[in-house]
Coordinates of C-alpha atoms and ligand atoms in Angstrom, one line a residue:
M23 CA -148.6 42.9 -10.5
A24 CA -152.4 42.8 -11.4
D25 CA -154.8 45.6 -12.8
K26 CA -154.8 48.3 -9.7
S27 CA -157.4 50.9 -8.6
F28 CA -157.7 53.6 -6.1
F29 CA -160.9 54.1 -3.9
V30 CA -161.4 57.5 -2.0
D31 CA -163.9 57.5 0.8
T32 CA -164.7 60.7 1.2
T33 CA -166.8 60.2 4.4
K34 CA -163.4 59.7 6.4
C35 CA -161.7 62.5 4.8
T36 CA -160.5 65.3 7.2
A37 CA -159.3 67.7 4.6
C38 CA -156.0 67.2 6.3
R39 CA -154.0 68.2 2.7
G40 CA -151.6 65.5 3.4
C41 CA -152.1 63.3 0.4
Q42 CA -151.6 66.8 -1.9
I43 CA -148.2 67.3 -0.5
A44 CA -147.3 64.1 -0.6
C45 CA -147.9 64.4 -4.2
K46 CA -146.1 67.5 -4.6
Q47 CA -143.1 65.6 -2.7
W48 CA -142.8 62.8 -4.2
N49 CA -143.0 64.0 -7.9
K50 CA -140.6 67.0 -6.8
N51 CA -143.3 69.6 -8.0
P52 CA -142.6 73.2 -6.9
G53 CA -145.2 74.8 -4.5
T54 CA -147.9 76.7 -6.0
K55 CA -147.8 80.6 -5.0
T56 CA -151.6 81.4 -3.7
I57 CA -153.7 83.9 -2.2
Q58 CA -156.6 84.4 0.3
R59 CA -159.9 83.5 -1.4
G60 CA -162.2 83.2 1.4
T61 CA -161.7 78.9 1.2
H62 CA -159.2 76.6 3.0
Q63 CA -158.5 75.2 -0.4
N64 CA -155.1 76.1 -2.1
P65 CA -154.5 76.0 -4.5
E66 CA -157.3 77.4 -6.3
D67 CA -157.2 74.2 -9.0
L68 CA -155.2 71.3 -10.6
S69 CA -152.1 72.7 -12.5
F70 CA -148.9 71.2 -14.3
S71 CA -147.4 70.9 -11.2
T72 CA -150.2 70.1 -8.9
F73 CA -151.7 66.7 -9.6
K74 CA -153.7 66.1 -6.2
L75 CA -155.7 68.4 -4.8
V76 CA -158.4 68.1 -1.8
R77 CA -161.0 70.4 -3.2
F78 CA -163.6 72.3 -0.2
N79 CA -166.8 73.2 -0.1
D80 CA -169.2 74.3 2.6
F81 CA -172.5 74.6 3.1
E82 CA -175.1 75.7 5.8
V83 CA -177.8 73.1 7.3
N84 CA -180.2 74.0 9.5
G85 CA -177.9 76.8 10.6
Q86 CA -174.8 74.6 11.2
P87 CA -171.7 74.5 8.9
K88 CA -171.1 71.6 6.6
W89 CA -168.1 70.4 4.9
Y90 CA -167.2 68.2 2.2
F91 CA -164.0 67.6 0.9
F92 CA -162.9 65.7 -2.2
A93 CA -159.7 64.8 -2.6
D94 CA -159.3 65.4 -6.9
Q95 CA -157.0 63.5 -9.1
C96 CA -157.2 61.6 -12.6
R97 CA -159.7 58.5 -12.8
H98 CA -157.2 56.3 -14.3
C99 CA -160.1 55.6 -17.2
V100 CA -160.4 52.2 -18.2
E101 CA -161.0 53.3 -21.6
P102 CA -159.2 57.3 -21.7
P103 CA -160.6 59.8 -24.0
C104 CA -157.5 61.8 -23.4
M105 CA -155.6 58.8 -24.8
Y106 CA -158.0 58.4 -27.8
T107 CA -158.2 62.3 -28.4
A108 CA -153.9 62.3 -29.0
Q109 CA -153.6 59.5 -30.9
S110 CA -156.3 61.2 -33.1
F111 CA -153.6 63.8 -34.0
G112 CA -150.7 61.2 -33.9
S113 CA -149.4 62.1 -30.5
K114 CA -147.8 59.3 -28.3
A115 CA -147.6 61.4 -25.1
I116 CA -150.6 59.4 -23.6
I117 CA -149.9 55.6 -23.2
R118 CA -152.0 53.0 -20.5
D119 CA -150.1 50.8 -18.8
Q120 CA -150.9 47.3 -19.6
V121 CA -150.0 45.6 -16.2
T122 CA -151.5 48.6 -14.1
G123 CA -154.0 50.5 -16.3
A124 CA -152.5 53.5 -15.1
V125 CA -152.7 56.3 -17.7
L126 CA -149.2 58.0 -18.3
Y127 CA -148.5 61.1 -19.7
D128 CA -145.0 61.8 -20.6
K129 CA -144.1 65.1 -20.1
K130 CA -141.1 65.5 -22.7
V131 CA -143.4 65.0 -25.4
K132 CA -144.2 68.5 -26.8
I133 CA -148.2 69.4 -27.8
K134 CA -149.9 72.5 -29.3
A135 CA -151.6 74.7 -27.3
A136 CA -154.8 73.7 -29.5
D137 CA -154.2 70.0 -29.7
F138 CA -154.0 70.3 -25.6
K139 CA -157.3 72.0 -25.5
K140 CA -158.7 68.8 -27.4
V141 CA -157.5 66.6 -24.8
R142 CA -158.1 68.7 -22.1
E143 CA -162.2 69.1 -23.3
S144 CA -162.4 65.1 -23.5
C145 CA -161.7 64.5 -20.1
P146 CA -165.3 64.5 -18.7
W147 CA -163.2 65.3 -14.7
D148 CA -161.2 68.3 -16.6
I149 CA -157.9 66.7 -15.4
P150 CA -155.0 67.4 -17.8
R151 CA -152.7 70.4 -17.6
W152 CA -150.2 72.0 -19.6
D153 CA -147.1 73.9 -19.4
E154 CA -146.7 76.9 -21.9
K155 CA -142.5 77.0 -21.4
T156 CA -142.0 73.2 -22.3
E157 CA -145.3 72.7 -24.0
G158 CA -145.7 69.3 -22.3
M159 CA -148.7 67.6 -20.6
A160 CA -149.1 66.2 -17.0
K161 CA -151.2 65.1 -14.3
C162 CA -151.4 62.1 -11.8
T163 CA -149.0 58.9 -12.7
M164 CA -150.5 56.5 -10.0
C165 CA -147.0 56.9 -8.5
I166 CA -146.0 54.1 -11.3
D167 CA -142.7 54.3 -10.5
R168 CA -143.5 53.7 -6.7
I169 CA -146.0 50.8 -7.5
K170 CA -143.6 49.0 -9.6
E171 CA -140.9 48.7 -6.7
G172 CA -144.1 47.8 -4.3
L173 CA -144.9 50.6 -2.9
L174 CA -148.0 52.7 -2.6
P175 CA -148.7 55.4 -4.1
A176 CA -147.4 58.5 -2.3
C177 CA -150.9 60.1 -1.6
V178 CA -152.2 56.7 -0.1
K179 CA -149.5 56.0 1.9
T180 CA -149.5 59.2 3.6
C181 CA -153.5 59.5 4.5
P182 CA -153.3 59.1 8.3
T183 CA -157.7 58.3 8.4
G184 CA -158.1 55.8 5.7
A185 CA -159.5 57.9 3.3
M186 CA -157.4 57.0 0.3
N187 CA -157.0 53.5 -0.9
F188 CA -155.0 51.2 -2.9
G189 CA -154.7 48.1 -4.6
D190 CA -155.8 44.9 -7.1
R191 CA -158.6 46.5 -8.7
A192 CA -160.3 43.4 -7.9
K193 CA -160.3 44.0 -4.4
I194 CA -160.7 47.4 -4.1
I195 CA -164.1 47.1 -6.0
D196 CA -164.7 44.8 -3.2
M197 CA -163.9 47.3 -0.8
A198 CA -165.6 50.1 -1.8
K199 CA -168.6 48.1 -2.3
K200 CA -168.6 47.2 1.1
R201 CA -167.9 50.4 2.7
L202 CA -171.0 52.0 0.7
K203 CA -173.2 49.4 2.1
E204 CA -172.0 50.3 5.8
V205 CA -172.5 54.0 5.0
K206 CA -175.9 53.7 3.3
A207 CA -177.2 52.5 6.4
T208 CA -177.4 55.8 7.7
N209 CA -176.7 58.3 4.4
P210 CA -179.6 57.2 1.8
K211 CA -177.7 59.1 -0.9
A212 CA -174.3 57.6 -0.6
Q213 CA -173.2 56.4 -4.2
L214 CA -170.0 55.4 -5.9
L215 CA -168.9 57.2 -8.5
N216 CA -168.1 55.1 -11.6
A217 CA -166.8 51.8 -10.3
E218 CA -167.0 49.8 -13.3
T219 CA -165.5 52.1 -15.5
H220 CA -162.4 54.4 -14.0
R221 CA -160.1 53.3 -11.6
T222 CA -160.2 56.3 -8.9
I223 CA -163.4 55.2 -7.2
F224 CA -165.3 58.3 -4.9
L225 CA -167.4 57.3 -2.6
V226 CA -170.0 60.4 -1.6
I227 CA -173.2 60.3 0.6
D228 CA -174.4 63.6 -0.9
D229 CA -175.0 65.1 -4.9
P230 CA -171.8 65.0 -6.4
K231 CA -172.4 68.4 -7.9
K232 CA -171.8 69.4 -3.7
Y233 CA -168.4 68.1 -4.0
H234 CA -167.2 69.7 -7.1
K235 CA -168.5 70.8 -10.2
Y236 CA -166.6 68.3 -12.2
A237 CA -167.6 65.1 -9.6
A238 CA -169.9 63.6 -11.5
E239 CA -169.4 62.8 -15.6
N240 CA -172.1 64.0 -16.7
D241 CA -171.8 67.7 -15.3
V242 CA -169.3 68.9 -18.0
G243 CA -172.0 68.3 -20.4
I244 CA -169.9 66.2 -22.5
T245 CA -169.9 62.5 -22.4
R246 CA -166.5 60.7 -22.8
I247 CA -168.2 58.7 -25.8
A248 CA -169.5 61.5 -27.4
A249 CA -166.1 63.6 -26.9
I250 CA -164.7 60.6 -28.7
K251 CA -167.0 60.4 -31.6
K252 CA -166.5 64.6 -32.0
L253 CA -162.8 64.1 -31.9
I254 CA -161.5 61.2 -33.6
Q255 CA -163.9 60.2 -36.5
P256 CA -163.3 59.5 -39.1
F257 CA -159.9 58.5 -38.1
V258 CA -160.1 55.6 -36.2
N259 CA -162.6 52.9 -36.3
L260 CA -165.3 53.2 -33.2
S261 CA -165.9 49.9 -32.8
R262 CA -163.8 49.4 -30.5
I263 CA -164.9 51.9 -28.0
T264 CA -168.6 51.6 -28.1
G265 CA -168.4 47.8 -28.2
Ligands
SF4_311 S1 -159.7 61.2 -15.9 FE1 -158.9 62.6 -17.7 S2 -156.7 62.4 -17.5 FE2 -157.9 61.0 -16.2 S3 -157.2 59.2 -17.7 FE3 -159.1 59.7 -17.6 S4 -159.5 61.2 -19.3 FE4 -157.5 61.0 -18.8
SF4_312 S1 -154.7 62.5 2.9 FE1 -156.3 61.3 3.4 S2 -157.7 62.4 5.4 FE2 -156.1 64.0 4.3 S3 -156.9 65.5 2.6 FE3 -155.8 63.7 1.7 S4 -157.6 62.4 1.8 FE4 -158.3 63.8 3.3

Protein backbone atom coordinates (compact mmCIF):
# COMPACT_ATOMS: atom_id res chain seq x y z
CA MET A 1 0.00 0.00 0.00
CA ALA A 2 1.21 3.50 -0.80
CA ASP A 3 0.37 7.16 -0.49
CA LYS A 4 -3.10 7.59 -2.08
CA SER A 5 -5.07 10.34 -3.79
CA PHE A 6 -8.38 11.10 -5.48
CA PHE A 7 -8.76 12.80 -8.85
CA VAL A 8 -12.16 14.42 -9.43
CA ASP A 9 -12.62 15.29 -13.10
CA THR A 10 -15.56 17.70 -13.00
CA THR A 11 -15.77 17.67 -16.81
CA LYS A 12 -17.07 14.10 -16.63
CA CYS A 13 -19.54 14.62 -13.78
CA THR A 14 -23.23 14.35 -14.70
CA ALA A 15 -24.43 15.08 -11.15
CA CYS A 16 -26.08 11.68 -10.85
CA ARG A 17 -25.16 11.79 -7.11
CA GLY A 18 -24.24 8.10 -7.08
CA CYS A 19 -21.07 8.98 -5.16
CA GLN A 20 -23.05 10.88 -2.54
CA ILE A 21 -25.44 7.98 -1.97
CA ALA A 22 -22.69 5.35 -1.98
CA CYS A 23 -20.85 7.36 0.69
CA LYS A 24 -23.97 7.47 2.88
CA GLN A 25 -24.58 3.78 2.39
CA TRP A 26 -21.05 2.57 3.12
CA ASN A 27 -20.71 4.77 6.19
CA LYS A 28 -24.21 3.82 7.39
CA ASN A 29 -25.05 7.50 7.61
CA PRO A 30 -28.75 8.34 7.86
CA GLY A 31 -30.57 10.30 5.17
CA THR A 32 -30.96 14.04 5.63
CA LYS A 33 -34.35 15.74 5.67
CA THR A 34 -34.41 18.25 2.83
CA ILE A 35 -36.68 20.88 1.34
CA GLN A 36 -37.07 22.25 -2.17
CA ARG A 37 -34.78 25.27 -2.33
CA GLY A 38 -34.99 25.92 -6.06
CA THR A 39 -31.93 23.81 -6.85
CA HIS A 40 -31.28 20.15 -7.53
CA GLN A 41 -28.49 20.24 -4.93
CA ASN A 42 -29.61 18.33 -1.89
CA PRO A 43 -28.97 18.45 0.98
CA GLU A 44 -27.92 22.06 1.31
CA ASP A 45 -24.49 21.39 2.79
CA LEU A 46 -22.09 18.81 4.19
CA SER A 47 -22.98 17.59 7.68
CA PHE A 48 -22.01 15.15 10.41
CA SER A 49 -23.80 12.49 8.34
CA THR A 50 -23.06 13.80 4.82
CA PHE A 51 -19.38 13.46 3.96
CA LYS A 52 -19.78 13.82 0.20
CA LEU A 53 -21.97 16.40 -1.53
CA VAL A 54 -22.47 17.10 -5.21
CA ARG A 55 -22.77 20.89 -5.42
CA PHE A 56 -24.82 22.40 -8.27
CA ASN A 57 -24.31 25.81 -9.79
CA ASP A 58 -26.17 27.06 -12.81
CA PHE A 59 -25.56 30.07 -15.02
CA GLU A 60 -26.93 31.61 -18.16
CA VAL A 61 -24.37 31.99 -20.92
CA ASN A 62 -25.53 33.62 -24.18
CA GLY A 63 -29.09 32.82 -23.23
CA GLN A 64 -28.31 29.14 -22.68
CA PRO A 65 -28.21 27.35 -19.31
CA LYS A 66 -24.84 26.05 -18.12
CA TRP A 67 -24.23 23.84 -15.11
CA TYR A 68 -21.11 23.23 -13.04
CA PHE A 69 -21.09 20.23 -10.73
CA PHE A 70 -18.60 19.86 -7.89
CA ALA A 71 -18.45 16.56 -5.97
CA ASP A 72 -17.19 18.12 -2.75
CA GLN A 73 -15.35 16.25 0.02
CA CYS A 74 -12.31 16.43 2.31
CA ARG A 75 -9.07 17.16 0.41
CA HIS A 76 -6.96 14.98 2.77
CA CYS A 77 -4.35 17.76 2.89
CA VAL A 78 -0.72 16.68 2.85
CA GLU A 79 -0.20 19.13 5.77
CA PRO A 80 -3.66 19.10 7.39
CA PRO A 81 -4.41 22.31 9.32
CA CYS A 82 -7.40 20.68 11.03
CA MET A 83 -5.10 18.10 12.60
CA TYR A 84 -2.53 20.67 13.72
CA THR A 85 -5.29 22.80 15.20
CA ALA A 86 -6.73 19.87 17.18
CA GLN A 87 -3.24 19.00 18.38
CA SER A 88 -2.73 22.58 19.56
CA PHE A 89 -5.27 22.04 22.32
CA GLY A 90 -4.22 18.46 23.04
CA SER A 91 -6.97 16.63 21.15
CA LYS A 92 -6.16 13.27 19.60
CA ALA A 93 -9.39 13.24 17.58
CA ILE A 94 -7.58 13.74 14.25
CA ILE A 95 -4.72 11.64 12.93
CA ARG A 96 -3.03 11.10 9.57
CA ASP A 97 -2.64 7.53 8.38
CA GLN A 98 1.08 7.03 7.83
CA VAL A 99 0.63 4.68 4.85
CA THR A 100 -2.15 6.20 2.74
CA GLY A 101 -1.95 9.79 3.99
CA ALA A 102 -5.70 9.76 4.82
CA VAL A 103 -6.68 12.34 7.44
CA LEU A 104 -8.94 10.51 9.88
CA TYR A 105 -11.34 11.74 12.55
CA ASP A 106 -12.27 9.59 15.54
CA LYS A 107 -15.97 10.36 15.97
CA LYS A 108 -15.93 8.98 19.49
CA VAL A 109 -13.46 11.56 20.78
CA LYS A 110 -15.44 14.43 22.27
CA ILE A 111 -14.52 18.00 21.51
CA LYS A 112 -16.01 21.19 22.90
CA ALA A 113 -18.03 23.43 20.59
CA ALA A 114 -15.50 26.28 20.93
CA ASP A 115 -12.60 24.00 20.01
CA PHE A 116 -14.50 22.53 17.09
CA LYS A 117 -15.08 26.05 15.81
CA LYS A 118 -11.31 26.53 15.67
CA VAL A 119 -10.86 23.23 13.81
CA ARG A 120 -13.53 24.13 11.27
CA GLU A 121 -12.16 27.63 10.75
CA SER A 122 -8.68 26.25 10.13
CA CYS A 123 -9.92 24.14 7.20
CA PRO A 124 -9.66 26.27 4.04
CA TRP A 125 -12.35 24.09 2.43
CA ASP A 126 -14.92 24.24 5.27
CA ILE A 127 -15.15 20.46 5.57
CA PRO A 128 -15.24 19.36 9.26
CA ARG A 129 -18.63 18.94 10.92
CA TRP A 130 -19.65 18.40 14.55
CA ASP A 131 -22.58 16.67 16.26
CA GLU A 132 -24.14 18.46 19.20
CA LYS A 133 -25.42 15.25 20.80
CA THR A 134 -22.23 13.18 20.70
CA GLU A 135 -19.77 16.11 20.60
CA GLY A 136 -17.78 14.21 17.96
CA MET A 137 -16.41 15.41 14.61
CA ALA A 138 -16.81 13.70 11.25
CA LYS A 139 -15.94 13.97 7.55
CA CYS A 140 -14.79 11.79 4.61
CA THR A 141 -12.68 8.84 5.78
CA MET A 142 -11.14 8.06 2.36
CA CYS A 143 -13.00 4.75 2.96
CA ILE A 144 -9.88 3.64 4.81
CA ASP A 145 -11.62 0.40 5.81
CA ARG A 146 -12.24 -0.43 2.15
CA ILE A 147 -8.86 0.57 0.75
CA LYS A 148 -7.00 -1.44 3.38
CA GLU A 149 -8.87 -4.46 1.95
CA GLY A 150 -7.80 -3.54 -1.58
CA LEU A 151 -11.18 -2.02 -2.53
CA LEU A 152 -11.86 1.38 -4.05
CA PRO A 153 -13.57 4.09 -1.97
CA ALA A 154 -17.35 3.69 -2.30
CA CYS A 155 -17.76 6.98 -4.23
CA VAL A 156 -15.16 5.97 -6.82
CA LYS A 157 -16.50 2.44 -7.20
CA THR A 158 -19.97 3.84 -7.86
CA CYS A 159 -19.15 6.69 -10.25
CA PRO A 160 -20.39 5.62 -13.73
CA THR A 161 -18.58 8.28 -15.78
CA GLY A 162 -14.96 8.22 -14.64
CA ALA A 163 -15.29 11.56 -12.85
CA MET A 164 -14.16 9.99 -9.55
CA ASN A 165 -10.74 8.32 -9.60
CA PHE A 166 -8.49 6.97 -6.86
CA GLY A 167 -5.13 5.25 -6.58
CA ASP A 168 -1.45 5.61 -5.79
CA ARG A 169 -0.66 9.31 -5.54
CA ALA A 170 2.05 9.43 -8.20
CA LYS A 171 -0.21 7.71 -10.74
CA ILE A 172 -3.18 9.92 -9.87
CA ILE A 173 -1.12 13.11 -10.27
CA ASP A 174 0.08 11.82 -13.62
CA MET A 175 -3.51 11.02 -14.66
CA ALA A 176 -4.69 14.47 -13.59
CA LYS A 177 -1.92 16.27 -15.50
CA LYS A 178 -2.59 14.27 -18.67
CA ARG A 179 -6.30 14.97 -18.49
CA LEU A 180 -5.63 18.68 -17.88
CA LYS A 181 -3.59 18.81 -21.08
CA GLU A 182 -6.47 17.26 -23.06
CA VAL A 183 -9.12 19.50 -21.54
CA LYS A 184 -7.06 22.69 -21.91
CA ALA A 185 -7.07 22.29 -25.69
CA THR A 186 -10.72 23.38 -25.74
CA ASN A 187 -10.98 25.08 -22.32
CA PRO A 188 -8.05 27.49 -21.86
CA LYS A 189 -9.05 28.32 -18.25
CA ALA A 190 -8.88 24.66 -17.16
CA GLN A 191 -6.77 24.01 -14.07
CA LEU A 192 -6.01 21.48 -11.38
CA LEU A 193 -6.79 22.63 -7.85
CA ASN A 194 -3.91 22.07 -5.41
CA ALA A 195 -2.46 18.94 -6.99
CA GLU A 196 0.85 19.22 -5.14
CA THR A 197 -0.52 19.85 -1.65
CA HIS A 198 -3.74 17.87 -1.39
CA ARG A 199 -4.88 14.30 -1.84
CA THR A 200 -8.17 15.23 -3.50
CA ILE A 201 -7.35 16.94 -6.79
CA PHE A 202 -10.13 18.64 -8.76
CA LEU A 203 -10.01 19.50 -12.45
CA VAL A 204 -12.16 22.55 -13.28
CA ILE A 205 -12.56 24.40 -16.58
CA ASP A 206 -13.44 27.82 -15.19
CA ASP A 207 -12.94 30.09 -12.19
CA PRO A 208 -13.22 27.76 -9.15
CA LYS A 209 -15.54 30.30 -7.49
CA LYS A 210 -18.18 29.44 -10.08
CA TYR A 211 -18.23 25.87 -8.72
CA HIS A 212 -18.30 26.61 -5.00
CA LYS A 213 -17.20 29.46 -2.77
CA TYR A 214 -14.75 27.15 -0.99
CA ALA A 215 -13.41 25.50 -4.15
CA ALA A 216 -10.48 27.93 -4.24
CA GLU A 217 -8.36 27.98 -1.12
CA ASN A 218 -7.77 31.72 -0.94
CA ASP A 219 -11.44 32.60 -1.26
CA VAL A 220 -12.07 31.94 2.40
CA GLY A 221 -9.66 34.71 3.28
CA ILE A 222 -7.55 32.45 5.43
CA THR A 223 -4.60 30.45 4.26
CA ARG A 224 -3.63 27.16 5.76
CA ILE A 225 -0.35 28.45 7.13
CA ALA A 226 -1.93 31.63 8.53
CA ALA A 227 -4.58 29.55 10.26
CA ILE A 228 -2.02 27.26 11.82
CA LYS A 229 0.17 30.13 12.99
CA LYS A 230 -2.75 31.95 14.53
CA LEU A 231 -4.02 28.96 16.42
CA ILE A 232 -1.00 27.09 17.63
CA GLN A 233 1.56 29.78 18.39
CA PRO A 234 3.37 29.66 20.72
CA PHE A 235 2.78 26.00 21.49
CA VAL A 236 4.34 24.35 18.47
CA ASN A 237 7.62 24.98 16.69
CA LEU A 238 6.37 26.26 13.37
CA SER A 239 9.55 25.40 11.54
CA ARG A 240 8.20 21.94 10.72
CA ILE A 241 5.21 23.51 9.00
CA THR A 242 6.71 26.46 7.23
CA GLY A 243 9.71 24.42 6.13
S1 LIG B 1 -9.64 19.44 3.74
FE1 LIG B 1 -10.07 20.31 5.76
S2 LIG B 1 -10.86 18.57 6.94
FE2 LIG B 1 -9.82 17.71 5.14
S3 LIG B 1 -7.71 17.30 5.84
FE3 LIG B 1 -7.72 19.34 4.91
S4 LIG B 1 -8.05 20.74 6.64
FE4 LIG B 1 -8.66 18.70 7.33
S1 LIG C 1 -20.98 9.49 -9.15
FE1 LIG C 1 -19.56 10.50 -10.61
S2 LIG C 1 -20.90 11.39 -12.20
FE2 LIG C 1 -22.23 10.88 -10.44
S3 LIG C 1 -22.30 12.80 -9.21
FE3 LIG C 1 -20.61 11.59 -8.36
S4 LIG C 1 -18.77 12.31 -9.45
FE4 LIG C 1 -20.57 13.00 -10.64
